[in-house]
Amino acid sequence: MELVAIFISAVLIQNFVLYYFLGICPFLGVSKKIDSAVSMGLAVTFVMTITAVVSWLINNLILIPHDLGYLQIVSFILVIASLVQLVEMFIRKISPPLYQALGIYLPLITTNCAIMGLALIAALNEYSFVETVIFGFGSGIGFTLAIVLMAGIREQLDLADVPESLKGAGIALIVAGIMALAFNGFIGMLT
Amino acid sequence: MTDNGLVITTEEDFAEVEVDCLKECHDCTARNLCIGNKQNTGRLSVKNPLHAMPGDEVKIQIPDENYSQALILLFGGLLVAILLGTGGGYLLAVVFSLRSSLASFIGLSTGLAIGGYVLSRIFRRKNKKQLYPVIIDIIKKGDCHGSA
């Protein structure tokens, strides 16, 4: 039950984009088409889950036992940078054309502040290993949900009569604000 | 999406094509860091069914809709693998009274390794069929034609 609560909380209540306002750059930048939003969301979810796992291992097996908590941020930065490099190497190995097509896209989407925020918040909450995996996965699904909803709305907005001065980033930010207000309605769902 | 480029080298069924800064790149804030770098050009490996020669100006088709599907398959597959691994490890820990964190971690690592292996097999076939850009037209013949 505890695991379900952590998952629902990460997806709906403490959504990284709409509650913490982390990862806004890819949220606004890659939310023009639903299929690219889904693929981006899954990439971020994967990196979030793996980051949560590796940062848990480093925090609980190295930093806390040796009283090195002050190195948390530095070590998490290194973890995230290394993981993104590994993901890049993996894609380059198994699919050179996909790697060629992605270019700078992959590091940009998977190295956003939401990943760093996830590692720090998971450490702050003192989750167990399995709870950390569920928290990382749930946070990624929450990010995916937010970006796919945004992409759906933006696809509809292309057909709408938006005032000239609000076209592009302006209307996207207004929509993001309204979505954040709507997601605030989930607060209190779990007590 | 289509784009124009210049064939630099050819090898068997593939060619290396230098493309002008992709049309999509013009709107991208990361273009200075990306393939459209200093000279606003990028080199791509493309399938060469028309047997274009070095120096030819060609039109290429970039299968960008396939990239989203490939990414969904890749990351979705890896996510399913690690979740199944973690869940399996956790259940084994509960059944056999093991340390849940250790069993889950081993399960996750195993799931990731198996998932990575299966996906690499899938992508080996998928790469050639769906993911490489293809030369669809030779716009202007280069100087290399007829010299051999």
Coordinates of C-alpha atoms in Angstrom, one line a residue:
Chain A
M1 CA 0.0 0.0 0.0
E2 CA 2.9 2.3 0.9
L3 CA 4.4 1.7 -2.6
V4 CA 1.1 2.5 -4.3
A5 CA 0.9 5.7 -2.3
I6 CA 4.4 6.7 -3.3
F7 CA 3.6 6.0 -6.9
I8 CA 0.4 8.0 -7.0
S9 CA 1.9 10.8 -5.1
A10 CA 4.8 11.0 -7.5
V11 CA 2.6 10.9 -10.6
L12 CA -0.3 13.2 -9.6
I13 CA 0.4 15.1 -6.4
Q14 CA 4.1 16.0 -6.3
N15 CA 4.4 16.0 -10.1
F16 CA 7.9 17.2 -11.0
V17 CA 6.7 19.6 -13.7
L18 CA 3.4 20.9 -12.3
Y19 CA 4.2 20.9 -8.6
Y20 CA 8.0 21.4 -8.3
F21 CA 8.3 23.2 -11.6
L22 CA 11.4 21.2 -12.6
G23 CA 12.1 20.1 -16.1
I24 CA 10.2 23.0 -17.7
C25 CA 12.7 23.4 -20.6
P26 CA 11.9 20.0 -22.2
F27 CA 8.3 20.3 -21.1
L28 CA 7.9 23.4 -23.2
G29 CA 10.4 22.6 -25.9
V30 CA 9.3 19.0 -26.9
S31 CA 5.6 19.2 -26.3
K32 CA 4.5 20.1 -29.8
K33 CA 3.6 16.6 -31.0
I34 CA 2.2 13.8 -29.0
D35 CA 4.5 11.0 -30.3
S36 CA 7.7 13.0 -29.7
A37 CA 6.3 13.9 -26.2
V38 CA 5.7 10.2 -25.4
S39 CA 9.2 9.1 -26.5
M40 CA 10.7 12.0 -24.6
G41 CA 8.7 11.1 -21.5
L42 CA 9.8 7.5 -21.7
A43 CA 13.5 8.5 -22.1
V44 CA 13.2 10.8 -19.0
T45 CA 11.4 8.1 -17.1
F46 CA 14.1 5.6 -17.8
V47 CA 16.9 8.0 -16.8
M48 CA 14.9 9.0 -13.7
T49 CA 14.5 5.5 -12.6
I50 CA 18.1 4.5 -13.1
T51 CA 19.3 7.7 -11.5
A52 CA 17.2 7.1 -8.5
V53 CA 18.7 3.6 -8.1
V54 CA 22.3 4.6 -8.6
S55 CA 22.0 7.7 -6.4
W56 CA 20.4 5.5 -3.7
L57 CA 23.3 3.1 -3.8
I58 CA 25.9 5.9 -3.6
N59 CA 24.0 7.7 -0.9
N60 CA 23.3 4.7 1.3
L61 CA 26.5 2.6 0.7
I62 CA 29.1 5.4 0.5
L63 CA 28.0 8.9 1.5
I64 CA 26.0 8.2 4.7
P65 CA 28.2 5.4 6.2
H66 CA 31.3 7.6 5.7
D67 CA 29.6 10.8 6.9
L68 CA 30.1 12.4 3.5
G69 CA 26.6 13.9 3.1
Y70 CA 28.1 17.3 2.0
L71 CA 29.2 15.6 -1.2
Q72 CA 25.7 14.6 -2.2
I73 CA 25.2 17.3 -4.9
V74 CA 28.6 16.8 -6.5
S75 CA 28.3 13.0 -6.5
F76 CA 24.7 13.1 -7.9
I77 CA 25.9 15.4 -10.7
L78 CA 28.6 12.9 -11.6
V79 CA 26.1 10.1 -11.5
I80 CA 23.7 11.8 -13.8
A81 CA 26.4 12.9 -16.3
S82 CA 27.8 9.3 -16.3
L83 CA 24.4 7.8 -16.8
V84 CA 23.5 10.0 -19.7
Q85 CA 26.9 9.1 -21.3
L86 CA 26.2 5.4 -20.8
V87 CA 22.7 5.8 -22.3
E88 CA 24.3 7.6 -25.3
M89 CA 26.9 4.9 -25.7
F90 CA 24.3 2.2 -25.5
I91 CA 22.2 3.9 -28.2
R92 CA 25.2 4.5 -30.4
K93 CA 26.1 0.8 -30.0
I94 CA 22.7 -0.7 -30.8
S95 CA 21.4 1.8 -33.2
P96 CA 23.9 4.2 -35.0
P97 CA 21.2 5.8 -37.1
L98 CA 19.1 6.6 -34.1
Y99 CA 22.1 8.0 -32.3
Q100 CA 22.9 10.1 -35.4
A101 CA 19.4 11.4 -35.6
L102 CA 19.2 12.4 -31.9
G103 CA 22.4 14.4 -31.9
I104 CA 22.4 16.8 -28.9
Y105 CA 18.7 16.0 -28.3
L106 CA 19.3 13.0 -25.9
P107 CA 21.7 14.7 -23.5
L108 CA 19.4 17.8 -23.4
I109 CA 16.3 15.9 -22.6
T110 CA 17.8 13.5 -20.1
T111 CA 20.0 16.0 -18.3
N112 CA 17.3 18.4 -17.0
C113 CA 17.0 19.7 -13.5
A114 CA 14.1 17.2 -12.8
I115 CA 16.7 14.4 -12.7
M116 CA 18.8 16.2 -10.2
G117 CA 15.8 17.2 -8.2
L118 CA 14.6 13.6 -8.1
A119 CA 18.0 12.3 -6.7
L120 CA 18.0 15.0 -4.0
I121 CA 14.3 14.5 -3.1
A122 CA 14.6 10.7 -2.9
A123 CA 17.6 11.1 -0.6
L124 CA 15.8 13.6 1.5
N125 CA 12.8 11.3 1.9
E126 CA 15.0 8.4 3.1
Y127 CA 13.2 5.9 1.0
S128 CA 14.1 2.2 0.9
F129 CA 15.5 0.7 -2.3
V130 CA 12.2 -0.5 -3.7
E131 CA 10.5 2.7 -2.7
T132 CA 13.2 4.7 -4.5
V133 CA 12.6 2.7 -7.7
I134 CA 8.9 3.3 -7.5
F135 CA 9.4 7.0 -6.7
G136 CA 11.8 7.4 -9.7
F137 CA 9.5 5.5 -12.0
G138 CA 6.4 7.4 -10.7
S139 CA 8.1 10.7 -11.1
G140 CA 9.0 9.8 -14.7
I141 CA 5.4 8.8 -15.4
G142 CA 4.2 12.0 -13.9
F143 CA 6.6 13.9 -16.2
T144 CA 5.4 11.9 -19.2
L145 CA 1.7 12.5 -18.2
A146 CA 2.3 16.3 -18.0
I147 CA 4.2 16.5 -21.3
V148 CA 1.7 14.3 -23.2
L149 CA -1.2 16.3 -21.9
M150 CA 0.6 19.5 -22.8
A151 CA 1.3 18.1 -26.3
G152 CA -2.3 17.2 -26.8
I153 CA -3.4 20.7 -25.8
R154 CA -0.8 22.3 -28.0
E155 CA -1.9 20.2 -31.0
Q156 CA -5.4 21.6 -30.5
L157 CA -4.1 25.1 -30.0
D158 CA -2.6 25.0 -33.5
L159 CA -6.2 25.0 -34.8
A160 CA -7.4 27.6 -32.3
D161 CA -7.7 31.4 -32.8
V162 CA -5.0 32.5 -30.4
P163 CA -4.2 36.2 -30.2
E164 CA -1.0 37.0 -32.1
S165 CA 0.8 38.3 -29.1
L166 CA 0.2 35.1 -27.1
K167 CA 1.2 32.6 -29.9
G168 CA 4.1 30.2 -29.0
A169 CA 5.7 30.4 -25.6
G170 CA 3.0 32.8 -24.2
I171 CA 0.0 30.6 -24.6
A172 CA 2.1 27.5 -23.6
L173 CA 3.0 29.1 -20.3
I174 CA -0.6 30.1 -19.6
V175 CA -1.7 26.5 -20.4
A176 CA 1.1 25.2 -18.1
G177 CA -0.1 27.5 -15.3
I178 CA -3.8 26.3 -15.7
M179 CA -2.6 22.7 -15.7
A180 CA -0.6 23.3 -12.5
L181 CA -3.7 24.7 -10.9
A182 CA -5.7 21.7 -12.0
F183 CA -3.1 19.3 -10.6
N184 CA -3.2 21.2 -7.3
G185 CA -6.7 19.6 -6.9
F186 CA -5.0 16.3 -6.2
I187 CA -3.4 17.6 -3.0
G188 CA -5.2 16.0 -0.1
M189 CA -6.0 12.9 -2.1
L190 CA -3.6 10.9 0.0
T191 CA -3.4 11.7 3.7
Chain B
M1 CA 11.2 15.1 -43.7
T2 CA 13.5 15.7 -46.7
D3 CA 16.7 17.6 -47.0
N4 CA 19.4 18.3 -49.6
G5 CA 23.1 17.4 -49.2
L6 CA 26.4 16.6 -50.9
V7 CA 27.8 13.1 -51.1
I8 CA 31.2 13.0 -49.5
T9 CA 32.1 9.3 -49.6
T10 CA 30.4 6.0 -50.5
E11 CA 30.9 2.5 -49.2
E12 CA 28.8 -0.5 -50.4
D13 CA 25.1 0.4 -49.9
F14 CA 25.8 3.5 -47.8
A15 CA 27.0 7.0 -48.4
E16 CA 28.2 9.8 -46.2
V17 CA 26.3 12.9 -47.0
E18 CA 27.0 16.4 -45.8
V19 CA 23.6 18.1 -45.3
D20 CA 22.9 21.8 -45.1
C21 CA 21.7 22.8 -41.6
L22 CA 18.4 20.8 -41.3
K23 CA 15.3 22.8 -41.8
E24 CA 14.1 21.7 -38.4
C25 CA 17.3 23.0 -36.9
H26 CA 16.5 26.7 -37.7
D27 CA 14.0 26.7 -34.8
C28 CA 16.1 24.8 -32.3
T29 CA 17.9 26.7 -29.6
A30 CA 20.5 23.9 -29.4
R31 CA 21.6 24.2 -33.0
N32 CA 25.0 25.7 -32.2
L33 CA 25.9 22.6 -30.1
C34 CA 24.4 20.1 -32.5
I35 CA 25.1 18.6 -35.9
G36 CA 24.4 22.0 -37.5
N37 CA 27.7 23.2 -36.0
K38 CA 30.3 25.7 -37.0
Q39 CA 29.8 25.5 -40.8
N40 CA 26.1 24.9 -40.4
T41 CA 26.5 21.4 -41.9
G42 CA 26.3 17.9 -40.6
R43 CA 27.4 14.5 -41.9
L44 CA 25.0 11.7 -42.0
S45 CA 25.3 8.0 -43.0
V46 CA 22.5 7.4 -45.5
K47 CA 21.3 4.4 -47.6
N48 CA 22.3 4.8 -51.2
P49 CA 19.9 2.8 -53.4
L50 CA 20.5 5.1 -56.3
H51 CA 24.3 4.6 -56.2
A52 CA 25.1 8.3 -55.9
M53 CA 28.8 9.1 -56.3
P54 CA 31.0 11.5 -54.3
G55 CA 30.3 15.0 -55.4
D56 CA 26.7 14.4 -56.3
E57 CA 24.0 16.7 -54.8
V58 CA 21.2 14.6 -53.5
K59 CA 17.9 14.7 -51.8
I60 CA 17.5 12.5 -48.7
Q61 CA 14.4 11.3 -46.9
I62 CA 14.8 11.3 -43.1
P63 CA 12.4 8.9 -41.5
D64 CA 11.8 11.1 -38.5
E65 CA 8.4 9.4 -37.6
N66 CA 10.3 6.2 -37.2
Y67 CA 12.6 7.7 -34.6
S68 CA 9.8 8.4 -32.1
Q69 CA 8.6 4.8 -32.4
A70 CA 12.1 3.5 -32.0
L71 CA 12.6 5.6 -28.9
I72 CA 9.3 4.4 -27.4
L73 CA 10.3 0.8 -28.1
L74 CA 13.8 1.3 -26.7
F75 CA 13.0 3.1 -23.5
G76 CA 9.6 1.5 -23.0
G77 CA 11.3 -1.9 -23.3
L78 CA 14.1 -1.0 -20.9
L79 CA 11.6 0.3 -18.4
V80 CA 9.5 -2.8 -18.6
A81 CA 12.6 -5.0 -18.1
I82 CA 13.9 -3.1 -15.1
L83 CA 10.4 -3.0 -13.4
L84 CA 9.9 -6.7 -14.0
G85 CA 13.4 -7.4 -12.7
T86 CA 12.9 -5.3 -9.6
G87 CA 9.4 -6.8 -8.9
G88 CA 10.7 -10.3 -9.4
G89 CA 13.6 -9.7 -7.1
Y90 CA 11.3 -8.1 -4.5
L91 CA 8.9 -11.1 -4.6
L92 CA 11.7 -13.6 -4.2
A93 CA 13.0 -11.6 -1.2
V94 CA 9.5 -11.8 0.4
V95 CA 9.1 -15.5 -0.4
F96 CA 12.6 -16.6 0.7
S97 CA 13.1 -14.0 3.4
L98 CA 16.1 -12.3 1.8
R99 CA 17.2 -8.7 2.0
S100 CA 14.7 -6.9 -0.2
S101 CA 17.1 -4.2 -1.4
L102 CA 19.8 -6.6 -2.5
A103 CA 17.3 -9.0 -4.2
S104 CA 15.6 -6.1 -5.9
F105 CA 18.9 -4.6 -7.1
I106 CA 20.0 -8.0 -8.5
G107 CA 16.6 -8.4 -10.2
L108 CA 16.9 -4.9 -11.6
S109 CA 20.4 -5.5 -13.0
T110 CA 19.4 -8.8 -14.5
G111 CA 16.3 -7.3 -16.1
L112 CA 18.3 -4.4 -17.5
A113 CA 20.9 -6.8 -19.0
I114 CA 18.3 -9.1 -20.5
G115 CA 16.3 -6.2 -21.8
G116 CA 19.4 -4.5 -23.3
Y117 CA 20.4 -7.8 -25.0
V118 CA 16.9 -8.4 -26.5
L119 CA 16.6 -4.8 -27.7
S120 CA 20.0 -4.9 -29.3
R121 CA 18.8 -8.0 -31.3
I122 CA 15.6 -6.2 -32.3
F123 CA 17.4 -3.1 -33.3
R124 CA 20.0 -5.0 -35.4
R125 CA 17.2 -5.8 -37.7
K126 CA 15.3 -2.5 -37.4
N127 CA 18.3 -0.3 -38.1
K128 CA 18.8 -1.2 -41.7
K129 CA 15.1 -1.4 -42.6
Q130 CA 13.6 1.6 -40.9
L131 CA 16.1 4.0 -39.3
Y132 CA 18.7 5.1 -41.8
P133 CA 17.9 8.1 -44.0
V134 CA 17.6 7.2 -47.7
I135 CA 18.8 9.0 -50.9
I136 CA 15.6 9.5 -52.9
D137 CA 16.9 11.7 -55.7
I138 CA 20.1 12.8 -57.3
I139 CA 19.6 16.5 -57.9
K140 CA 22.9 17.2 -59.7
K141 CA 25.6 14.8 -60.8
G142 CA 29.1 15.6 -59.5
D143 CA 32.5 15.5 -61.3
C144 CA 33.2 11.8 -60.3
H145 CA 30.8 10.4 -62.9
G146 CA 32.5 8.9 -65.9
S147 CA 36.0 9.4 -64.5
A148 CA 36.5 5.7 -63.5

